[in-house]
């Protein structure tokens, strides 16, 4: 795999001056900026630090380069300017930075920040035993960036240098108290992946009754919107938050939250029986085996502590409506696959469990695509949704696979997105676009669930 360097050169000019010049993005050789990394080229961006208006353009380059970025990323910056904290957080979680972060081959993290006197303060954050993978480095550093905290068994070294001057390392080591780093890393991974099902729903919303049998289509359009899949996913997430791990209350809270969300968004595209259930004063399960059980279940995978618990939670949130064995099985298969993906099971391991315990997976998308028709049952949508994940090479590829099947596109893509999001993570540029389709209440519910996953940690901050 090639090693790349992403360099950010920011002109020292006012926002208004730079706005007239627009932004300039180009690929240049590393030696032009005296890059410290052994990398063949650099992405050079000339723009004011607050580059929201240039974000889509920048993210396009990030997306195109992402396949070769995973082994080694080095970010160089000549001029540091003020920028909003939420933008910094978004960038560090998207594997790019504007203030001099180096994520080295051995995953040591260096953080540079310029003071008012022009001195560049470099902080090095490394695990004492050297055991640090890429996600861990980025995740831990995100916490440091937000709150100035580091996990207790990591340490800082501070280096001071004049701009372009030779670096002289200080011998001072500062120990910083913090939360357990292993748990923090897992939580940060979860944060970006929760949206997988909702993104699939949003992308698929325009194709539910206008199916296409190809992977070549605009991922987002002005006609996209969250549907019942998203509303009920957020309802289940809200129920889990309200229960505070007292799952004896989960069934009742799930009913309460689903009815609240259903009344708040009555035109989200619910089925007729479920619409009646949302409005009744005495909601009872109605023996359904529709795919509505699978489309909403993914949040349980994020709170469960074991495979056994994810199965139990899945049954609880499902059986309030879908108490047919096939409805329960479809939701459980989705929840188990999502849980295994989140906890770093290999794709072949997930496949083996689904194939042995839930659905035979002895087919390919190419074999079924031409003749597949609209169907809303679990047994005719969940296997196809999971196959879209199994045949994918990335999160976006999984969503495109799901849409290309046709049929109940938003729900198929929501199920696929839940598992693919947990497995691959959600790219930053896709997350940002998807959030624009959610209203304030929906975004608030998403962040509330994420904050609950983080245990209301002090370092958590909405991006």
CSV table of C-alpha atoms in Angstrom, one decimal:
chain,number,residue,atom,x,y,z
A,1,UNK,CA,0.0,0.0,0.0
A,2,UNK,CA,1.3,3.5,-0.8
A,3,UNK,CA,2.0,6.0,1.9
A,4,UNK,CA,0.5,9.5,1.3
A,5,UNK,CA,0.9,12.9,2.9
A,6,UNK,CA,-2.0,15.4,3.2
A,7,UNK,CA,-0.6,18.9,3.6
A,8,UNK,CA,-2.6,22.0,4.3
A,9,UNK,CA,-1.1,25.3,3.5
A,10,UNK,CA,-3.2,28.2,4.7
A,11,UNK,CA,-2.6,31.8,3.5
A,12,UNK,CA,-2.2,34.4,6.2
A,13,UNK,CA,-4.9,36.8,5.0
A,14,UNK,CA,-8.2,38.1,6.2
A,15,UNK,CA,-11.4,36.1,5.6
A,16,UNK,CA,-12.8,38.8,3.2
A,17,UNK,CA,-9.5,38.9,1.2
A,18,UNK,CA,-9.4,35.1,0.9
A,19,UNK,CA,-13.1,34.9,0.0
A,20,UNK,CA,-12.4,36.9,-3.1
A,21,UNK,CA,-9.7,34.5,-4.1
A,22,UNK,CA,-11.9,31.5,-3.4
A,23,UNK,CA,-10.1,28.2,-2.6
A,24,UNK,CA,-7.3,26.5,-4.4
A,25,UNK,CA,-7.0,22.8,-4.0
A,26,UNK,CA,-4.1,21.0,-5.8
A,27,UNK,CA,-2.0,17.9,-5.6
A,28,UNK,CA,1.7,18.8,-5.2
A,29,UNK,CA,5.0,16.9,-4.4
A,30,UNK,CA,5.8,16.6,-0.8
A,31,UNK,CA,9.3,18.2,-1.1
A,32,UNK,CA,7.7,21.5,-1.9
A,33,UNK,CA,6.6,21.9,1.7
A,34,UNK,CA,9.6,20.0,3.2
A,35,UNK,CA,7.3,17.2,4.4
A,36,UNK,CA,8.5,15.0,7.2
A,37,UNK,CA,6.6,12.0,5.9
A,38,UNK,CA,7.9,9.5,3.4
A,39,UNK,CA,5.0,10.2,1.0
A,40,UNK,CA,4.8,10.8,-2.7
A,41,UNK,CA,2.4,13.8,-2.8
A,42,UNK,CA,0.4,16.2,-0.7
A,43,UNK,CA,-3.0,17.7,-0.9
A,44,UNK,CA,-2.5,21.5,-0.7
A,45,UNK,CA,-5.4,23.7,0.3
A,46,UNK,CA,-5.2,27.5,0.2
A,47,UNK,CA,-8.1,29.0,2.1
A,48,UNK,CA,-9.1,30.7,5.3
A,49,UNK,CA,-9.3,28.4,8.2
A,50,UNK,CA,-13.1,28.5,8.6
A,51,UNK,CA,-13.7,26.7,5.3
A,52,UNK,CA,-17.3,25.5,5.7
A,53,UNK,CA,-18.1,26.9,2.2
A,54,UNK,CA,-15.3,24.9,0.7
A,55,UNK,CA,-16.1,21.7,2.6
A,56,UNK,CA,-17.8,19.8,-0.3
A,57,UNK,CA,-14.9,20.4,-2.5
A,58,UNK,CA,-12.4,19.4,0.1
A,59,UNK,CA,-14.4,16.2,1.0
A,60,UNK,CA,-14.5,15.2,-2.6
A,61,UNK,CA,-10.7,15.0,-2.6
A,62,UNK,CA,-10.7,13.2,0.7
A,63,UNK,CA,-13.2,10.6,-0.6
A,64,UNK,CA,-11.1,10.0,-3.7
A,65,UNK,CA,-7.9,9.6,-1.8
A,66,UNK,CA,-9.3,7.6,1.1
A,67,UNK,CA,-8.4,4.2,-0.3
A,68,UNK,CA,-4.7,5.1,-0.1
A,69,UNK,CA,-4.8,7.0,3.1
A,70,UNK,CA,-5.3,4.3,5.7
A,71,UNK,CA,-1.7,3.2,6.2
A,72,UNK,CA,-0.1,6.5,6.8
A,73,UNK,CA,-1.4,10.1,7.1
A,74,UNK,CA,0.8,13.1,7.8
A,75,UNK,CA,-0.7,16.6,8.0
A,76,UNK,CA,1.6,19.6,7.7
A,77,UNK,CA,0.5,23.2,8.3
A,78,UNK,CA,2.5,26.4,7.9
A,79,UNK,CA,0.1,28.9,9.4
A,80,UNK,CA,-2.3,28.3,12.2
A,81,UNK,CA,-5.5,30.4,12.3
A,82,UNK,CA,-8.5,30.4,14.6
A,83,UNK,CA,-11.2,27.9,13.8
A,84,UNK,CA,-14.4,26.6,15.5
A,85,UNK,CA,-14.0,23.7,17.9
A,86,UNK,CA,-16.8,21.6,16.3
A,87,UNK,CA,-14.9,21.9,12.9
A,88,UNK,CA,-11.7,20.6,14.5
A,89,UNK,CA,-13.6,17.7,16.0
A,90,UNK,CA,-15.3,16.9,12.7
A,91,UNK,CA,-11.9,16.9,10.9
A,92,UNK,CA,-10.1,14.7,13.4
A,93,UNK,CA,-12.8,12.2,13.3
A,94,UNK,CA,-12.7,12.3,9.5
A,95,UNK,CA,-9.0,11.5,9.6
A,96,UNK,CA,-7.9,15.0,8.5
A,97,UNK,CA,-6.8,18.0,10.5
A,98,UNK,CA,-6.0,21.7,10.0
A,99,UNK,CA,-3.7,22.2,13.0
A,100,UNK,CA,-0.7,20.1,12.5
A,101,UNK,CA,-1.6,16.5,13.6
A,102,UNK,CA,0.8,13.8,12.5
A,103,UNK,CA,-0.5,10.2,12.7
A,104,UNK,CA,2.7,8.3,12.1
A,105,UNK,CA,3.2,4.8,10.7
A,106,UNK,CA,3.5,3.5,14.3
A,107,UNK,CA,0.4,5.4,15.2
A,108,UNK,CA,2.1,7.9,17.5
A,109,UNK,CA,0.1,11.1,17.5
A,110,UNK,CA,1.7,14.5,17.3
A,111,UNK,CA,-0.3,17.7,17.8
A,112,UNK,CA,1.1,21.1,16.9
A,113,UNK,CA,-0.4,24.5,18.0
A,114,UNK,CA,1.1,27.9,17.5
A,115,UNK,CA,1.1,30.5,20.4
A,116,UNK,CA,0.9,34.3,20.1
A,117,UNK,CA,4.7,34.6,20.1
A,118,UNK,CA,5.0,32.4,17.0
A,119,UNK,CA,6.3,29.3,18.9
A,120,UNK,CA,4.9,26.0,17.7
A,121,UNK,CA,4.1,23.7,20.6
A,122,UNK,CA,4.2,20.0,19.6
A,123,UNK,CA,2.6,17.4,21.8
A,124,UNK,CA,3.4,13.7,21.3
A,125,UNK,CA,0.8,11.2,22.5
A,126,UNK,CA,1.8,7.6,22.6
A,127,UNK,CA,0.8,4.4,24.4
A,128,UNK,CA,3.5,3.3,26.9
A,129,UNK,CA,3.5,-0.3,25.5
A,130,UNK,CA,3.4,0.9,21.9
A,131,UNK,CA,0.1,-0.9,21.3
A,132,UNK,CA,-2.0,1.6,19.3
A,133,UNK,CA,-3.9,1.1,16.1
A,134,UNK,CA,-5.1,3.8,13.8
A,135,UNK,CA,-8.7,4.2,15.1
A,136,UNK,CA,-7.3,4.3,18.6
A,137,UNK,CA,-4.9,7.1,17.8
A,138,UNK,CA,-7.5,9.2,16.2
A,139,UNK,CA,-10.2,8.5,18.8
A,140,UNK,CA,-7.9,9.3,21.8
A,141,UNK,CA,-6.7,12.4,20.1
A,142,UNK,CA,-10.2,13.6,19.5
A,143,UNK,CA,-10.7,13.7,23.3
A,144,UNK,CA,-7.5,15.5,23.9
A,145,UNK,CA,-8.5,18.1,21.3
A,146,UNK,CA,-11.9,18.7,22.8
A,147,UNK,CA,-11.2,18.9,26.5
A,148,UNK,CA,-7.4,18.9,26.8
A,149,UNK,CA,-7.6,15.5,28.5
A,150,UNK,CA,-5.7,12.3,27.8
A,151,UNK,CA,-6.3,8.8,29.2
A,152,UNK,CA,-4.3,8.2,32.3
A,153,UNK,CA,-1.9,5.5,30.9
A,154,UNK,CA,-0.9,7.7,28.0
A,155,UNK,CA,1.5,10.6,28.3
A,156,UNK,CA,2.5,13.8,26.6
A,157,UNK,CA,5.9,15.2,25.6
A,158,UNK,CA,6.0,18.9,24.8
A,159,UNK,CA,8.4,20.3,22.2
A,160,UNK,CA,8.7,24.0,21.5
A,161,UNK,CA,10.0,25.4,18.2
A,162,UNK,CA,10.1,28.5,16.1
A,163,UNK,CA,8.3,28.2,12.9
A,164,UNK,CA,10.5,26.4,10.4
A,165,UNK,CA,13.2,26.1,13.1
A,166,UNK,CA,14.9,22.9,14.1
A,167,UNK,CA,12.8,20.9,16.6
A,168,UNK,CA,14.3,20.4,20.0
A,169,UNK,CA,12.6,17.8,22.2
A,170,UNK,CA,11.9,18.5,25.9
A,171,UNK,CA,12.6,15.9,28.4
A,172,UNK,CA,9.5,16.9,30.5
A,173,UNK,CA,6.7,14.3,30.6
A,174,UNK,CA,3.3,15.4,31.8
A,175,UNK,CA,0.9,12.7,33.0
A,176,UNK,CA,-2.8,13.5,32.4
A,177,UNK,CA,-5.6,11.9,34.2
A,178,UNK,CA,-8.6,10.8,32.1
A,179,UNK,CA,-11.0,8.0,31.5
A,180,UNK,CA,-10.2,4.4,30.5
A,181,UNK,CA,-8.8,4.7,27.0
A,182,UNK,CA,-10.0,1.3,25.7
A,183,UNK,CA,-13.6,2.2,26.6
A,184,UNK,CA,-13.2,5.7,25.1
A,185,UNK,CA,-12.0,4.3,21.8
A,186,UNK,CA,-14.9,1.9,21.5
A,187,UNK,CA,-17.3,4.7,22.3
A,188,UNK,CA,-15.8,7.1,19.7
A,189,UNK,CA,-16.0,4.3,17.1
A,190,UNK,CA,-19.7,3.9,18.0
A,191,UNK,CA,-20.5,7.6,17.7
A,192,UNK,CA,-19.9,7.8,14.0
A,193,UNK,CA,-21.5,4.5,13.1
A,194,UNK,CA,-25.0,5.0,14.7
A,195,UNK,CA,-26.3,6.8,11.7
A,196,UNK,CA,-25.8,3.9,9.3
A,197,UNK,CA,-29.4,2.8,9.2
A,198,UNK,CA,-30.7,6.4,8.9
A,199,UNK,CA,-28.4,7.2,6.1
A,200,UNK,CA,-29.5,4.1,4.2
A,201,UNK,CA,-33.1,5.2,4.7
A,202,UNK,CA,-32.5,8.7,3.5
A,203,UNK,CA,-30.7,7.5,0.4
A,204,UNK,CA,-33.3,4.9,-0.4
A,205,UNK,CA,-36.3,7.2,0.2
A,206,UNK,CA,-36.4,8.4,-3.5
A,207,UNK,CA,-36.2,4.8,-4.9
A,208,UNK,CA,-38.8,3.0,-2.8
A,209,UNK,CA,-41.4,3.4,-5.6
A,210,UNK,CA,-39.0,4.3,-8.3
A,211,UNK,CA,-36.6,1.4,-8.3
A,212,UNK,CA,-33.4,1.3,-10.2
A,213,UNK,CA,-31.4,-1.8,-10.9
A,214,UNK,CA,-28.0,-0.2,-11.0
A,215,UNK,CA,-25.3,1.1,-8.5
A,216,UNK,CA,-24.8,4.2,-10.6
A,217,UNK,CA,-27.0,6.9,-9.1
A,218,UNK,CA,-26.7,10.2,-7.1
A,219,UNK,CA,-26.3,9.2,-3.4
A,220,UNK,CA,-28.2,12.2,-2.2
A,221,UNK,CA,-30.7,14.5,-4.0
A,222,UNK,CA,-33.1,17.3,-3.1
A,223,UNK,CA,-35.9,14.8,-2.9
A,224,UNK,CA,-34.3,12.6,-0.2
A,225,UNK,CA,-35.9,12.5,3.2
A,226,UNK,CA,-36.0,10.4,6.4
A,227,UNK,CA,-39.0,8.1,6.4
A,228,UNK,CA,-40.6,5.7,8.9
A,229,UNK,CA,-37.4,3.7,9.1
A,230,UNK,CA,-35.5,6.7,10.6
A,231,UNK,CA,-38.4,7.7,12.9
A,232,UNK,CA,-38.7,4.3,14.4
A,233,UNK,CA,-34.9,3.8,14.7
A,234,UNK,CA,-34.8,7.1,16.7
A,235,UNK,CA,-37.8,5.9,18.7
A,236,UNK,CA,-35.9,2.7,19.7
A,237,UNK,CA,-32.8,4.8,20.5
A,238,UNK,CA,-34.9,7.1,22.7
A,239,UNK,CA,-36.5,4.2,24.5
A,240,UNK,CA,-33.0,2.8,25.3
A,241,UNK,CA,-31.9,6.2,26.7
A,242,UNK,CA,-35.1,6.5,28.8
A,243,UNK,CA,-34.6,3.0,30.3
A,244,UNK,CA,-31.1,3.7,31.6
A,245,UNK,CA,-30.3,0.0,31.3
A,246,UNK,CA,-33.3,-1.1,33.3
A,247,UNK,CA,-34.6,-3.3,30.6
A,248,UNK,CA,-37.7,-4.4,32.5
A,249,UNK,CA,-39.1,-1.1,31.3
A,250,UNK,CA,-37.9,-1.4,27.7
A,251,UNK,CA,-41.1,-2.9,26.2
A,252,UNK,CA,-43.3,-0.2,27.7
A,253,UNK,CA,-40.9,2.6,26.8
A,254,UNK,CA,-40.5,1.3,23.3
A,255,UNK,CA,-44.3,1.5,22.8
A,256,UNK,CA,-44.4,5.0,24.3
A,257,UNK,CA,-41.5,6.4,22.2
A,258,UNK,CA,-42.8,4.8,18.9
A,259,UNK,CA,-46.2,6.3,19.5
A,260,UNK,CA,-44.7,9.7,20.3
A,261,UNK,CA,-42.5,9.7,17.2
A,262,UNK,CA,-45.4,8.4,15.1
A,263,UNK,CA,-47.7,11.2,16.2
A,264,UNK,CA,-44.9,13.8,15.8
A,265,UNK,CA,-44.3,12.6,12.2
A,266,UNK,CA,-47.6,11.1,11.0
A,267,UNK,CA,-46.7,11.3,7.3
A,268,UNK,CA,-43.4,9.4,7.4
A,269,UNK,CA,-44.8,6.5,5.3
A,270,UNK,CA,-46.0,3.9,7.9
A,271,UNK,CA,-47.9,0.8,6.8
A,272,UNK,CA,-51.6,0.7,7.5
A,273,UNK,CA,-51.6,-1.8,10.4
A,274,UNK,CA,-48.7,0.0,12.1
A,275,UNK,CA,-50.4,3.4,11.6
A,276,UNK,CA,-53.4,2.0,13.5
A,277,UNK,CA,-51.1,0.7,16.2
A,278,UNK,CA,-49.5,4.1,16.5
A,279,UNK,CA,-52.9,5.7,17.2
A,280,UNK,CA,-54.5,3.2,19.5
A,281,UNK,CA,-54.8,3.7,23.3
A,282,UNK,CA,-54.3,-0.1,23.8
A,283,UNK,CA,-51.3,-1.0,21.5
A,284,UNK,CA,-51.0,-4.8,21.1
A,285,UNK,CA,-48.7,-6.9,18.9
A,286,UNK,CA,-50.4,-7.9,15.7
A,287,UNK,CA,-48.4,-11.0,14.6
A,288,UNK,CA,-46.5,-9.1,11.9
A,289,UNK,CA,-43.5,-10.5,10.0
A,290,UNK,CA,-42.9,-7.3,8.1
A,291,UNK,CA,-39.4,-5.8,7.7
A,292,UNK,CA,-40.4,-2.9,10.0
A,293,UNK,CA,-38.9,-5.0,12.8
A,294,UNK,CA,-35.5,-5.2,11.2
A,295,UNK,CA,-35.3,-1.6,10.0
A,296,UNK,CA,-35.6,-0.1,13.5
A,297,UNK,CA,-33.6,-2.5,15.6
A,298,UNK,CA,-30.0,-1.4,15.2
A,299,UNK,CA,-29.7,0.8,18.3
A,300,UNK,CA,-29.8,-2.3,20.6
A,301,UNK,CA,-26.5,-3.4,19.1
A,302,UNK,CA,-24.8,-0.3,20.5
A,303,UNK,CA,-25.9,-0.8,24.1
A,304,UNK,CA,-25.7,-4.6,24.4
A,305,UNK,CA,-22.8,-6.1,26.2
A,306,UNK,CA,-22.9,-9.6,24.6
A,307,UNK,CA,-24.5,-11.6,21.8
A,308,UNK,CA,-27.0,-13.0,24.3
A,309,UNK,CA,-28.0,-9.5,25.4
A,310,UNK,CA,-28.4,-8.2,21.9
A,311,UNK,CA,-30.7,-11.0,21.0
A,312,UNK,CA,-32.8,-10.4,24.1
A,313,UNK,CA,-33.0,-6.6,23.6
A,314,UNK,CA,-33.9,-7.3,19.9
A,315,UNK,CA,-36.8,-9.5,20.9
A,316,UNK,CA,-38.1,-6.9,23.4
A,317,UNK,CA,-38.2,-4.0,21.0
A,318,UNK,CA,-39.5,-6.2,18.2
A,319,UNK,CA,-42.3,-8.2,19.9
A,320,UNK,CA,-44.3,-5.1,20.9
A,321,UNK,CA,-45.5,-5.2,17.3
A,322,UNK,CA,-43.9,-8.0,15.3
A,323,UNK,CA,-44.4,-11.1,17.5
A,324,UNK,CA,-44.5,-13.5,14.5
A,325,UNK,CA,-41.4,-15.8,14.6
A,326,UNK,CA,-40.2,-14.5,11.2
A,327,UNK,CA,-40.5,-10.9,12.4
A,328,UNK,CA,-38.5,-11.7,15.5
A,329,UNK,CA,-35.9,-13.6,13.4
A,330,UNK,CA,-35.4,-10.8,10.9
A,331,UNK,CA,-34.8,-8.2,13.6
A,332,UNK,CA,-32.5,-10.5,15.5
A,333,UNK,CA,-30.4,-11.3,12.4
A,334,UNK,CA,-30.0,-7.6,11.8
A,335,UNK,CA,-29.1,-6.8,15.4
A,336,UNK,CA,-26.6,-9.7,15.7
A,337,UNK,CA,-24.9,-8.8,12.4
A,338,UNK,CA,-24.7,-5.1,13.6
A,339,UNK,CA,-23.3,-6.2,17.0
A,340,UNK,CA,-20.7,-8.4,15.5
A,341,UNK,CA,-19.7,-5.8,13.0
A,342,UNK,CA,-19.3,-3.2,15.7
A,343,UNK,CA,-17.2,-5.5,17.8
A,344,UNK,CA,-14.8,-6.1,14.9
A,345,UNK,CA,-15.8,-9.6,13.8
A,346,UNK,CA,-14.5,-10.5,10.4
A,347,UNK,CA,-17.0,-10.4,7.5
A,348,UNK,CA,-16.7,-14.2,7.0
A,349,UNK,CA,-17.5,-14.7,10.7
A,350,UNK,CA,-20.7,-12.6,10.4
A,351,UNK,CA,-21.6,-14.5,7.2
A,352,UNK,CA,-21.2,-17.8,8.9
A,353,UNK,CA,-23.5,-16.9,11.8
A,354,UNK,CA,-26.2,-15.5,9.5
A,355,UNK,CA,-26.0,-18.5,7.1
A,356,UNK,CA,-26.1,-21.1,9.8
A,357,UNK,CA,-28.6,-19.6,12.3
A,358,UNK,CA,-30.9,-17.3,10.3
A,359,UNK,CA,-31.0,-17.4,6.5
A,360,UNK,CA,-29.3,-19.4,3.7
A,361,UNK,CA,-27.0,-17.0,1.9
A,362,UNK,CA,-26.2,-19.1,-1.2
A,363,UNK,CA,-27.1,-16.5,-3.7
A,364,UNK,CA,-25.5,-13.4,-5.2
A,365,UNK,CA,-27.0,-9.9,-5.9
A,366,UNK,CA,-26.4,-10.4,-9.6
A,367,UNK,CA,-28.4,-13.6,-9.6
A,368,UNK,CA,-31.5,-12.0,-8.0
A,369,UNK,CA,-31.4,-8.4,-9.2
A,370,UNK,CA,-33.3,-8.7,-12.5
A,371,UNK,CA,-36.2,-10.6,-11.0
A,372,UNK,CA,-36.4,-9.2,-7.5
A,373,UNK,CA,-39.8,-7.5,-6.8
A,374,UNK,CA,-41.2,-5.3,-4.1
A,375,UNK,CA,-41.7,-7.2,-0.8
A,376,UNK,CA,-42.0,-6.0,2.7
A,377,UNK,CA,-41.6,-9.3,4.6
A,378,UNK,CA,-38.5,-10.0,6.7
A,379,UNK,CA,-37.8,-13.3,5.0
A,380,UNK,CA,-37.7,-11.6,1.5
A,381,UNK,CA,-35.8,-8.5,2.5
A,382,UNK,CA,-33.4,-9.1,5.4
A,383,UNK,CA,-31.3,-11.8,3.6
A,384,UNK,CA,-31.0,-9.5,0.5
A,385,UNK,CA,-30.1,-6.6,2.7
A,386,UNK,CA,-27.3,-8.5,4.5
A,387,UNK,CA,-26.0,-9.8,1.2
A,388,UNK,CA,-25.6,-6.2,0.0
A,389,UNK,CA,-23.3,-5.8,3.0
A,390,UNK,CA,-21.4,-9.0,2.4
A,391,UNK,CA,-20.7,-8.1,-1.2
A,392,UNK,CA,-19.6,-4.5,-0.4
A,393,UNK,CA,-16.1,-3.0,-0.3
A,394,UNK,CA,-17.1,0.1,1.7
A,395,UNK,CA,-20.0,1.8,3.5
A,396,UNK,CA,-21.1,3.7,0.4
A,397,UNK,CA,-20.7,0.6,-1.8
A,398,UNK,CA,-23.0,-1.3,0.6
A,399,UNK,CA,-25.7,1.3,0.3
A,400,UNK,CA,-25.4,1.3,-3.5
A,401,UNK,CA,-25.6,-2.5,-3.5
A,402,UNK,CA,-28.8,-2.3,-1.5
A,403,UNK,CA,-30.5,0.3,-3.7
A,404,UNK,CA,-29.5,-1.7,-6.8
A,405,UNK,CA,-31.6,-4.6,-5.6
A,406,UNK,CA,-34.8,-2.6,-6.1
A,407,UNK,CA,-38.0,-3.3,-4.1
A,408,UNK,CA,-38.5,-1.7,-0.7
A,409,UNK,CA,-35.3,0.3,-1.2
A,410,UNK,CA,-35.4,2.6,1.9
A,411,UNK,CA,-35.8,-0.3,4.3
A,412,UNK,CA,-33.4,-2.6,2.5
A,413,UNK,CA,-30.8,0.2,2.5
A,414,UNK,CA,-31.6,1.0,6.2
A,415,UNK,CA,-30.9,-2.6,7.2
A,416,UNK,CA,-27.7,-2.7,5.0
A,417,UNK,CA,-26.6,0.7,6.3
A,418,UNK,CA,-27.0,-0.5,9.9
A,419,UNK,CA,-24.5,-3.3,9.5
A,420,UNK,CA,-22.2,-1.6,7.0
A,421,UNK,CA,-22.0,1.5,9.3
A,422,UNK,CA,-21.0,-0.6,12.2
A,423,UNK,CA,-18.5,-2.5,10.1
A,424,UNK,CA,-16.9,0.2,8.0
A,425,UNK,CA,-17.8,3.3,9.9
A,426,UNK,CA,-19.6,6.2,8.2
A,427,UNK,CA,-17.4,8.6,6.1
A,428,UNK,CA,-17.4,12.1,7.3
A,429,UNK,CA,-18.7,13.7,4.1
A,430,UNK,CA,-21.7,11.3,4.0
A,431,UNK,CA,-22.5,11.9,7.6
A,432,UNK,CA,-22.5,15.7,7.1
A,433,UNK,CA,-24.8,15.4,4.0
A,434,UNK,CA,-27.2,13.1,5.8
A,435,UNK,CA,-27.5,15.2,8.9
A,436,UNK,CA,-28.8,18.1,6.7
A,437,UNK,CA,-31.9,16.1,5.9
A,438,UNK,CA,-32.8,15.7,9.6
A,439,UNK,CA,-34.7,18.4,11.6
A,440,UNK,CA,-33.7,19.8,14.9
A,441,UNK,CA,-35.6,17.2,17.0
A,442,UNK,CA,-34.2,14.3,15.0
A,443,UNK,CA,-30.6,15.5,15.2
A,444,UNK,CA,-31.1,16.1,19.0
A,445,UNK,CA,-32.4,12.6,19.5
A,446,UNK,CA,-29.3,11.2,17.6
A,447,UNK,CA,-26.9,13.2,19.7
A,448,UNK,CA,-28.8,12.3,22.9
A,449,UNK,CA,-28.4,8.6,22.1
A,450,UNK,CA,-24.7,9.1,21.3
A,451,UNK,CA,-24.1,11.0,24.6
A,452,UNK,CA,-25.9,8.1,26.4
A,453,UNK,CA,-23.5,5.7,24.8
A,454,UNK,CA,-20.6,7.8,26.1
A,455,UNK,CA,-22.1,7.7,29.6
A,456,UNK,CA,-22.6,11.4,29.6
A,457,UNK,CA,-18.8,11.7,29.5
A,458,UNK,CA,-17.4,15.2,30.1
A,459,UNK,CA,-15.4,15.1,26.9
A,460,UNK,CA,-18.4,14.4,24.7
A,461,UNK,CA,-19.4,17.4,22.6
A,462,UNK,CA,-21.9,17.6,19.8
A,463,UNK,CA,-20.2,18.2,16.4
